[in-house]
PDB file of C-alpha atoms in Angstrom:
ATOM      1  CA  ASN A1127      22.120 -12.454   6.464  1.00  0.00           C
ATOM      2  CA  ASP A1128      20.374 -15.424   8.347  1.00  0.00           C
ATOM      3  CA  PHE A1129      24.078 -15.973  10.004  1.00  0.00           C
ATOM      4  CA  THR A1130      24.581 -12.759  11.639  1.00  0.00           C
ATOM      5  CA  CYS A1131      22.016 -13.340  14.326  1.00  0.00           C
ATOM      6  CA  MET A1132      21.594 -17.270  15.288  1.00  0.00           C
ATOM      7  CA  SER A1133      18.588 -17.112  17.376  1.00  0.00           C
ATOM      8  CA  CYS A1134      15.500 -15.184  17.585  1.00  0.00           C
ATOM      9  CA  ILE A1135      15.630 -11.670  19.122  1.00  0.00           C
ATOM     10  CA  ASN A1136      13.374  -9.690  21.678  1.00  0.00           C
ATOM     11  CA  LYS A1137      10.571  -7.582  19.979  1.00  0.00           C
ATOM     12  CA  PRO A1138      11.690  -3.893  19.975  1.00  0.00           C
ATOM     13  CA  ALA A1139      10.135  -1.789  22.838  1.00  0.00           C
ATOM     14  CA  ASN A1140       6.450   0.146  21.984  1.00  0.00           C
ATOM     15  CA  ASN A1141       5.240  -2.639  19.866  1.00  0.00           C
ATOM     16  CA  VAL A1142       1.607  -1.684  18.917  1.00  0.00           C
ATOM     17  CA  GLY A1143       0.648  -4.269  16.337  1.00  0.00           C
ATOM     18  CA  TRP A1144       2.196  -7.449  15.192  1.00  0.00           C
ATOM     19  CA  TRP A1145       1.040  -9.781  12.341  1.00  0.00           C
ATOM     20  CA  SER A1146       3.006 -12.614  11.941  1.00  0.00           C
ATOM     21  CA  PHE A1147       0.948 -14.458   9.284  1.00  0.00           C
ATOM     22  CA  ASP A1148       1.991 -17.972  10.753  1.00  0.00           C
ATOM     23  CA  GLU A1149      -1.836 -19.110  11.294  1.00  0.00           C
ATOM     24  CA  ASN A1150      -3.369 -21.422   9.299  1.00  0.00           C
ATOM     25  CA  VAL A1151      -4.850 -19.339   6.601  1.00  0.00           C
ATOM     26  CA  ASN A1152      -8.627 -21.660   6.287  1.00  0.00           C
ATOM     27  CA  PHE A1153      -9.243 -19.537   9.853  1.00  0.00           C
ATOM     28  CA  SER A1154      -8.848 -15.859   7.927  1.00  0.00           C
ATOM     29  CA  GLU A1155      -7.520 -14.312  10.683  1.00  0.00           C
ATOM     30  CA  SER A1156      -4.083 -13.361  12.072  1.00  0.00           C
ATOM     31  CA  TYR A1157      -3.953 -12.309  15.671  1.00  0.00           C
ATOM     32  CA  ASP A1158      -1.802  -9.258  17.069  1.00  0.00           C
ATOM     33  CA  LEU A1159       0.992 -11.161  18.765  1.00  0.00           C
ATOM     34  CA  SER A1160       1.770  -7.459  20.197  1.00  0.00           C
ATOM     35  CA  ALA A1161      -1.657  -7.740  22.542  1.00  0.00           C
ATOM     36  CA  GLY A1162      -0.571 -10.941  24.016  1.00  0.00           C
ATOM     37  CA  LEU A1163      -2.164 -14.489  23.227  1.00  0.00           C
ATOM     38  CA  ASN A1164      -5.191 -13.843  24.927  1.00  0.00           C
ATOM     39  CA  VAL A1165      -6.314 -10.544  23.805  1.00  0.00           C
ATOM     40  CA  TRP A1166      -8.770 -10.836  21.053  1.00  0.00           C
ATOM     41  CA  ASP A1167      -8.517  -7.652  19.360  1.00  0.00           C
ATOM     42  CA  ARG A1168      -6.401  -6.132  16.580  1.00  0.00           C
ATOM     43  CA  ILE A1169      -6.671  -9.312  14.377  1.00  0.00           C
ATOM     44  CA  ALA A1170      -6.313  -8.751  10.886  1.00  0.00           C
ATOM     45  CA  VAL A1171      -9.311 -10.640   9.240  1.00  0.00           C
ATOM     46  CA  ALA A1172      -9.234 -12.043   5.408  1.00  0.00           C
ATOM     47  CA  GLN A1173     -12.097 -10.178   3.199  1.00  0.00           C
ATOM     48  CA  THR A1174     -13.597 -11.346  -0.099  1.00  0.00           C
ATOM     49  CA  SER A1175     -11.427 -14.803  -0.238  1.00  0.00           C
ATOM     50  CA  VAL A1176      -8.870 -16.861   1.659  1.00  0.00           C
ATOM     51  CA  PRO A1177      -5.296 -16.122   1.399  1.00  0.00           C
ATOM     52  CA  GLN A1178      -2.793 -18.361   0.278  1.00  0.00           C
ATOM     53  CA  PRO A1179      -0.247 -20.097   2.697  1.00  0.00           C
ATOM     54  CA  LEU A1180       3.561 -19.484   1.672  1.00  0.00           C
ATOM     55  CA  VAL A1181       6.570 -20.619   3.375  1.00  0.00           C
ATOM     56  CA  GLY A1182       7.735 -17.231   4.991  1.00  0.00           C
ATOM     57  CA  LYS A1183      10.750 -15.727   5.817  1.00  0.00           C
ATOM     58  CA  VAL A1184      10.274 -16.109   9.699  1.00  0.00           C
ATOM     59  CA  GLN A1185       8.185 -19.491  10.039  1.00  0.00           C
ATOM     60  CA  ASP A1186       4.882 -19.126   7.875  1.00  0.00           C
ATOM     61  CA  ALA A1187       3.297 -16.266   5.738  1.00  0.00           C
ATOM     62  CA  TRP A1188       0.409 -15.572   3.908  1.00  0.00           C
ATOM     63  CA  ARG A1189      -0.065 -14.403   0.109  1.00  0.00           C
ATOM     64  CA  LEU A1190      -2.503 -11.715  -1.150  1.00  0.00           C
ATOM     65  CA  ASP A1191      -3.687 -12.839  -4.699  1.00  0.00           C
ATOM     66  CA  GLY A1192      -3.462  -9.496  -6.539  1.00  0.00           C
ATOM     67  CA  VAL A1193      -7.162 -10.163  -7.341  1.00  0.00           C
ATOM     68  CA  ASP A1194      -9.420  -9.182  -4.362  1.00  0.00           C
ATOM     69  CA  ASP A1195      -7.452 -10.330  -1.248  1.00  0.00           C
ATOM     70  CA  PHE A1196      -6.988  -7.847   1.492  1.00  0.00           C
ATOM     71  CA  LEU A1197      -7.331  -7.953   5.323  1.00  0.00           C
ATOM     72  CA  ARG A1198      -8.722  -5.451   7.977  1.00  0.00           C
ATOM     73  CA  VAL A1199      -8.365  -4.832  11.131  1.00  0.00           C
ATOM     74  CA  GLU A1200     -10.744  -2.945  13.463  1.00  0.00           C
ATOM     75  CA  ASP A1201      -9.699   0.536  14.600  1.00  0.00           C
ATOM     76  CA  HIS A1202      -7.923   0.536  17.802  1.00  0.00           C
ATOM     77  CA  PRO A1203      -6.434   3.479  20.227  1.00  0.00           C
ATOM     78  CA  SER A1204      -3.169   1.329  19.700  1.00  0.00           C
ATOM     79  CA  LEU A1205      -3.339   1.958  16.056  1.00  0.00           C
ATOM     80  CA  ASN A1206      -3.605   5.795  16.452  1.00  0.00           C
ATOM     81  CA  PHE A1207      -0.533   7.840  16.580  1.00  0.00           C
ATOM     82  CA  GLY A1208      -1.788  11.178  16.852  1.00  0.00           C
ATOM     83  CA  THR A1209       0.825  13.931  16.710  1.00  0.00           C
ATOM     84  CA  GLY A1210       3.361  11.227  17.723  1.00  0.00           C
ATOM     85  CA  SER A1211       5.972   9.110  16.188  1.00  0.00           C
ATOM     86  CA  PHE A1212       5.838   5.888  14.809  1.00  0.00           C
ATOM     87  CA  SER A1213       7.308   3.119  12.788  1.00  0.00           C
ATOM     88  CA  PHE A1214       6.670   0.034  10.312  1.00  0.00           C
ATOM     89  CA  GLU A1215       8.510  -2.979   9.274  1.00  0.00           C
ATOM     90  CA  GLY A1216       7.995  -6.298   7.884  1.00  0.00           C
ATOM     91  CA  TRP A1217       8.865  -8.671   5.280  1.00  0.00           C
ATOM     92  CA  VAL A1218       7.387  -8.366   1.694  1.00  0.00           C
ATOM     93  CA  GLN A1219       7.757 -10.583  -1.329  1.00  0.00           C
ATOM     94  CA  LEU A1220       6.893  -9.391  -4.900  1.00  0.00           C
ATOM     95  CA  ASP A1221       5.893 -11.939  -7.766  1.00  0.00           C
ATOM     96  CA  SER A1222       7.957 -11.748 -10.745  1.00  0.00           C
ATOM     97  CA  THR A1223       5.003 -11.674 -12.982  1.00  0.00           C
ATOM     98  CA  PHE A1224       2.507  -9.244 -11.249  1.00  0.00           C
ATOM     99  CA  ASN A1225       2.688  -5.554 -12.703  1.00  0.00           C
ATOM    100  CA  TYR A1226       3.317  -3.156  -9.245  1.00  0.00           C
ATOM    101  CA  GLY A1227       3.091   0.083 -11.172  1.00  0.00           C
ATOM    102  CA  GLY A1228       1.499   2.918  -9.715  1.00  0.00           C
ATOM    103  CA  VAL A1229       0.635   2.500  -5.736  1.00  0.00           C
ATOM    104  CA  ARG A1230       0.153  -0.753  -4.295  1.00  0.00           C
ATOM    105  CA  VAL A1231      -1.042  -0.522  -0.460  1.00  0.00           C
ATOM    106  CA  LEU A1232       0.674  -2.204   2.657  1.00  0.00           C
ATOM    107  CA  LEU A1233      -1.229  -0.859   5.637  1.00  0.00           C
ATOM    108  CA  ASP A1234      -3.581   2.018   5.028  1.00  0.00           C
ATOM    109  CA  LYS A1235      -5.286   3.653   8.078  1.00  0.00           C
ATOM    110  CA  ARG A1236      -7.043   7.019   6.545  1.00  0.00           C
ATOM    111  CA  GLN A1237     -10.715   8.373   5.913  1.00  0.00           C
ATOM    112  CA  PHE A1238     -11.735  11.397   4.007  1.00  0.00           C
ATOM    113  CA  THR A1239     -13.950  13.684   6.050  1.00  0.00           C
ATOM    114  CA  ASN A1240     -13.555  17.261   4.761  1.00  0.00           C
ATOM    115  CA  GLY A1241      -9.913  16.313   4.197  1.00  0.00           C
ATOM    116  CA  TYR A1242      -7.759  13.135   4.939  1.00  0.00           C
ATOM    117  CA  TYR A1243      -6.569  11.886   7.585  1.00  0.00           C
ATOM    118  CA  GLY A1244      -4.340   9.027   8.845  1.00  0.00           C
ATOM    119  CA  TYR A1245      -1.255   7.145   7.671  1.00  0.00           C
ATOM    120  CA  HIS A1246      -0.841   5.123   4.451  1.00  0.00           C
ATOM    121  CA  ILE A1247       2.338   2.794   3.657  1.00  0.00           C
ATOM    122  CA  ALA A1248       2.393   1.593   0.238  1.00  0.00           C
ATOM    123  CA  LEU A1249       4.723   0.459  -2.768  1.00  0.00           C
ATOM    124  CA  TYR A1250       4.677   3.556  -5.457  1.00  0.00           C
ATOM    125  CA  ASN A1251       6.552   1.353  -8.787  1.00  0.00           C
ATOM    126  CA  ARG A1252       8.080  -0.570  -5.997  1.00  0.00           C
ATOM    127  CA  GLN A1253       9.273   1.986  -3.983  1.00  0.00           C
ATOM    128  CA  PRO A1254       8.329   2.351  -0.360  1.00  0.00           C
ATOM    129  CA  LEU A1255       5.790   5.109   0.008  1.00  0.00           C
ATOM    130  CA  LEU A1256       4.580   6.935   3.184  1.00  0.00           C
ATOM    131  CA  GLN A1257       1.760   9.065   3.516  1.00  0.00           C
ATOM    132  CA  LEU A1258       0.970  11.551   6.499  1.00  0.00           C
ATOM    133  CA  ALA A1259      -2.530  13.265   6.347  1.00  0.00           C
ATOM    134  CA  ASP A1260      -3.758  15.747   8.648  1.00  0.00           C
ATOM    135  CA  GLY A1261      -6.174  17.374   6.554  1.00  0.00           C
ATOM    136  CA  GLY A1262      -4.162  17.725   3.614  1.00  0.00           C
ATOM    137  CA  TYR A1263      -1.355  14.878   2.692  1.00  0.00           C
ATOM    138  CA  THR A1264       2.127  14.667   1.642  1.00  0.00           C
ATOM    139  CA  ASN A1265       3.760  11.653   0.188  1.00  0.00           C
ATOM    140  CA  TRP A1266       7.415  10.846   0.423  1.00  0.00           C
ATOM    141  CA  VAL A1267       9.254   7.699  -1.582  1.00  0.00           C
ATOM    142  CA  SER A1268      11.824   5.723  -1.157  1.00  0.00           C
ATOM    143  CA  THR A1269      15.076   6.473  -3.013  1.00  0.00           C
ATOM    144  CA  ILE A1270      15.230   2.346  -3.516  1.00  0.00           C
ATOM    145  CA  GLN A1271      13.358  -0.388  -5.027  1.00  0.00           C
ATOM    146  CA  VAL A1272      11.855  -3.743  -3.323  1.00  0.00           C
ATOM    147  CA  PRO A1273      13.471  -6.329  -5.564  1.00  0.00           C
ATOM    148  CA  GLN A1274      10.634  -8.051  -7.787  1.00  0.00           C
ATOM    149  CA  ASP A1275      12.319 -11.786  -7.494  1.00  0.00           C
ATOM    150  CA  ASN A1276       9.969 -13.693  -5.410  1.00  0.00           C
ATOM    151  CA  GLN A1277      12.499 -13.638  -2.447  1.00  0.00           C
ATOM    152  CA  TRP A1278      11.764 -12.237   0.661  1.00  0.00           C
ATOM    153  CA  HIS A1279      13.236  -8.435   1.437  1.00  0.00           C
ATOM    154  CA  HIS A1280      12.867  -6.539   4.737  1.00  0.00           C
ATOM    155  CA  ILE A1281      11.198  -2.660   4.183  1.00  0.00           C
ATOM    156  CA  ALA A1282      10.626  -0.423   6.904  1.00  0.00           C
ATOM    157  CA  VAL A1283       9.945   3.458   7.606  1.00  0.00           C
ATOM    158  CA  THR A1284      10.594   5.148  10.664  1.00  0.00           C
ATOM    159  CA  VAL A1285       8.981   8.454  11.580  1.00  0.00           C
ATOM    160  CA  LEU A1286       9.971  11.233  14.119  1.00  0.00           C
ATOM    161  CA  ARG A1287       7.418  13.574  13.429  1.00  0.00           C
ATOM    162  CA  ALA A1288       9.441  17.079  14.999  1.00  0.00           C
ATOM    163  CA  SER A1289      12.928  16.105  13.446  1.00  0.00           C
ATOM    164  CA  PRO A1290      14.263  17.671   9.936  1.00  0.00           C
ATOM    165  CA  THR A1291      15.466  14.367   9.180  1.00  0.00           C
ATOM    166  CA  GLY A1292      12.556  12.413  10.952  1.00  0.00           C
ATOM    167  CA  ILE A1293      11.345  10.242   7.849  1.00  0.00           C
ATOM    168  CA  LYS A1294      13.783   7.521   7.402  1.00  0.00           C
ATOM    169  CA  PHE A1295      12.992   4.439   4.874  1.00  0.00           C
ATOM    170  CA  TYR A1296      15.196   1.047   4.660  1.00  0.00           C
ATOM    171  CA  VAL A1297      15.372  -1.718   2.216  1.00  0.00           C
ATOM    172  CA  ASP A1298      16.660  -5.118   3.584  1.00  0.00           C
ATOM    173  CA  GLY A1299      18.513  -3.043   6.605  1.00  0.00           C
ATOM    174  CA  GLN A1300      19.673  -0.520   4.116  1.00  0.00           C
ATOM    175  CA  PRO A1301      18.975   3.294   4.219  1.00  0.00           C
ATOM    176  CA  ALA A1302      16.613   4.152   1.671  1.00  0.00           C
ATOM    177  CA  GLY A1303      15.980   7.427   1.765  1.00  0.00           C
ATOM    178  CA  ILE A1304      15.873  10.607   4.703  1.00  0.00           C
ATOM    179  CA  PHE A1305      12.830  13.181   4.287  1.00  0.00           C
ATOM    180  CA  ASP A1306      11.384  15.934   6.661  1.00  0.00           C
ATOM    181  CA  PRO A1307       7.829  15.505   8.262  1.00  0.00           C
ATOM    182  CA  ARG A1308       7.242  18.560   9.797  1.00  0.00           C
ATOM    183  CA  GLY A1309       5.231  20.059   6.894  1.00  0.00           C
ATOM    184  CA  ARG A1310       2.410  17.397   8.042  1.00  0.00           C
ATOM    185  CA  PRO A1311       2.498  18.001  12.394  1.00  0.00           C
ATOM    186  CA  GLY A1312      -1.155  17.444  12.596  1.00  0.00           C
ATOM    187  CA  ASN A1313      -3.263  14.944  14.433  1.00  0.00           C
ATOM    188  CA  LEU A1314      -3.239  11.330  12.316  1.00  0.00           C
ATOM    189  CA  THR A1315      -6.077   9.765  14.485  1.00  0.00           C
ATOM    190  CA  THR A1316      -9.252   8.553  12.603  1.00  0.00           C
ATOM    191  CA  PRO A1317     -11.636   6.064  13.288  1.00  0.00           C
ATOM    192  CA  ALA A1318     -10.919   3.870  10.177  1.00  0.00           C
ATOM    193  CA  LYS A1319     -10.183   0.605  10.208  1.00  0.00           C
ATOM    194  CA  LEU A1320      -6.739  -0.311   9.292  1.00  0.00           C
ATOM    195  CA  HIS A1321      -6.569  -2.199   5.658  1.00  0.00           C
ATOM    196  CA  MET A1322      -3.747  -4.235   4.222  1.00  0.00           C
ATOM    197  CA  GLY A1323      -3.292  -4.748   0.633  1.00  0.00           C
ATOM    198  CA  ARG A1324      -6.058  -2.520  -0.354  1.00  0.00           C
ATOM    199  CA  THR A1325      -6.901   1.499   0.458  1.00  0.00           C
ATOM    200  CA  SER A1326      -9.529   1.999   3.507  1.00  0.00           C
ATOM    201  CA  VAL A1327     -10.452   5.385   1.572  1.00  0.00           C
ATOM    202  CA  GLY A1328     -12.206   3.667  -1.754  1.00  0.00           C
ATOM    203  CA  GLY A1329     -10.829   2.158  -4.834  1.00  0.00           C
ATOM    204  CA  SER A1330     -10.340  -1.513  -5.379  1.00  0.00           C
ATOM    205  CA  ALA A1331      -6.741  -1.943  -6.576  1.00  0.00           C
ATOM    206  CA  THR A1332      -4.912  -5.054  -4.757  1.00  0.00           C
ATOM    207  CA  VAL A1333      -1.660  -6.291  -4.602  1.00  0.00           C
ATOM    208  CA  LYS A1334       0.180  -9.789  -4.728  1.00  0.00           C
ATOM    209  CA  LEU A1335       1.836 -10.082  -2.193  1.00  0.00           C
ATOM    210  CA  GLY A1336       3.603 -12.101   0.088  1.00  0.00           C
ATOM    211  CA  MET A1337       3.390 -11.116   3.997  1.00  0.00           C
ATOM    212  CA  ASP A1338       5.292 -11.668   6.721  1.00  0.00           C
ATOM    213  CA  GLU A1339       6.079 -10.172  10.536  1.00  0.00           C
ATOM    214  CA  PHE A1340       4.065  -6.772   9.807  1.00  0.00           C
ATOM    215  CA  SER A1341       4.917  -4.690  12.661  1.00  0.00           C
ATOM    216  CA  LEU A1342       3.494  -1.370  14.197  1.00  0.00           C
ATOM    217  CA  TYR A1343       5.616   0.628  16.779  1.00  0.00           C
ATOM    218  CA  LYS A1344       4.367   3.901  18.742  1.00  0.00           C
ATOM    219  CA  ARG A1345       8.054   5.418  18.648  1.00  0.00           C
ATOM    220  CA  SER A1346      10.160   5.830  15.790  1.00  0.00           C
ATOM    221  CA  LEU A1347      13.077   3.161  15.854  1.00  0.00           C
ATOM    222  CA  ALA A1348      16.595   3.357  15.757  1.00  0.00           C
ATOM    223  CA  PRO A1349      18.730   2.576  12.748  1.00  0.00           C
ATOM    224  CA  ALA A1350      20.546  -0.103  14.513  1.00  0.00           C
ATOM    225  CA  GLU A1351      17.221  -1.487  15.537  1.00  0.00           C
ATOM    226  CA  ILE A1352      16.151  -1.843  12.043  1.00  0.00           C
ATOM    227  CA  GLN A1353      19.452  -3.563  11.243  1.00  0.00           C
ATOM    228  CA  ARG A1354      19.233  -5.944  14.078  1.00  0.00           C
ATOM    229  CA  ILE A1355      15.725  -7.095  12.896  1.00  0.00           C
ATOM    230  CA  PHE A1356      16.930  -7.581   9.329  1.00  0.00           C
ATOM    231  CA  ASN A1357      19.790  -9.441  10.580  1.00  0.00           C
ATOM    232  CA  SER A1358      17.744 -12.086  12.369  1.00  0.00           C
ATOM    233  CA  GLY A1359      16.701 -13.116   9.523  1.00  0.00           C
ATOM    234  CA  ARG A1360      14.669 -16.494   9.277  1.00  0.00           C
ATOM    235  CA  PHE A1361      14.887 -16.566  13.044  1.00  0.00           C
ATOM    236  CA  GLY A1362      12.971 -13.216  13.883  1.00  0.00           C
ATOM    237  CA  ALA A1363      11.341 -11.991  16.985  1.00  0.00           C
ATOM    238  CA  CYS A1364      10.807 -14.207  19.686  1.00  0.00           C
ATOM    239  CA  LYS A1365       7.393 -15.736  19.793  1.00  0.00           C
ATOM    240  CA  ASP A1366       5.359 -16.923  22.546  1.00  0.00           C
ATOM    241  CA  PHE A1367       3.337 -20.134  20.218  1.00  0.00           C
ATOM    242  CA  PRO A1368      -0.640 -20.839  20.529  1.00  0.00           C
ATOM    243  CA  PRO A1369      -1.961 -24.063  20.225  1.00  0.00           C
ATOM    244  CA  GLU A1370      -0.510 -25.828  16.998  1.00  0.00           C
ATOM    245  CA  SER A1371      -3.695 -26.288  15.321  1.00  0.00           C
ATOM    246  CA  TRP A1372      -3.712 -22.891  14.610  1.00  0.00           C
ATOM    247  CA  TRP A1373      -0.461 -23.353  12.255  1.00  0.00           C
ATOM    248  CA  PRO A1374      -0.783 -24.554   8.289  1.00  0.00           C
ATOM    249  CA  HIS A1375       1.695 -27.734   9.294  1.00  0.00           C
ATOM    250  CA  GLY A1376       0.073 -27.995  12.648  1.00  0.00           C
TER     251      GLY A1376
END
């Protein structure tokens, strides 16, 4: 709903990763706006080939081609959540002609060392999926599918590790499943790089996906915060813009 909020909103607190995908795709890099414009880490770098530019939900966006596109971010302490809580939210656009059957990765920061460690956020048959891995692993799957209609849809998952209702999924601001994460209380920290659009633990399955405003937080966002982000629509969160030459239409 682009009319509920008629201006940009402040980014929620404890934002530790924010890739807006507003940059010119020919540079093959999306900067982490949570770190500040003069901090040159947590950059999402395109691998294999250059993503396609796309009119985003908020400003511009990137599209992975579903053939070999994916992005990678170097390991950073801010992207490791240990035994703590965290959240992910962002806008996705599913292509009406692509086969989204099975697991299609959104974010993956796992490694295998005598067991899986890390976190994994994906679509499973178009339903948002979360995996927590602390030597073993558990998957939780949203009760709602993301529409495959070439339109932008907001997805979010919040994780409050010690709560019996600590995992909450949202699709377009609406609750989409509540689950208990307490069976995986261990440490999720790993030196693995953060991957977007492809797994970090082997395998080459990719996804045709519009990506906009992918964001990570080092806490569990409240339902009202998720609703506010969704309601901000095309205005999104307020940004301090870098030089115009970075942007596709600069």
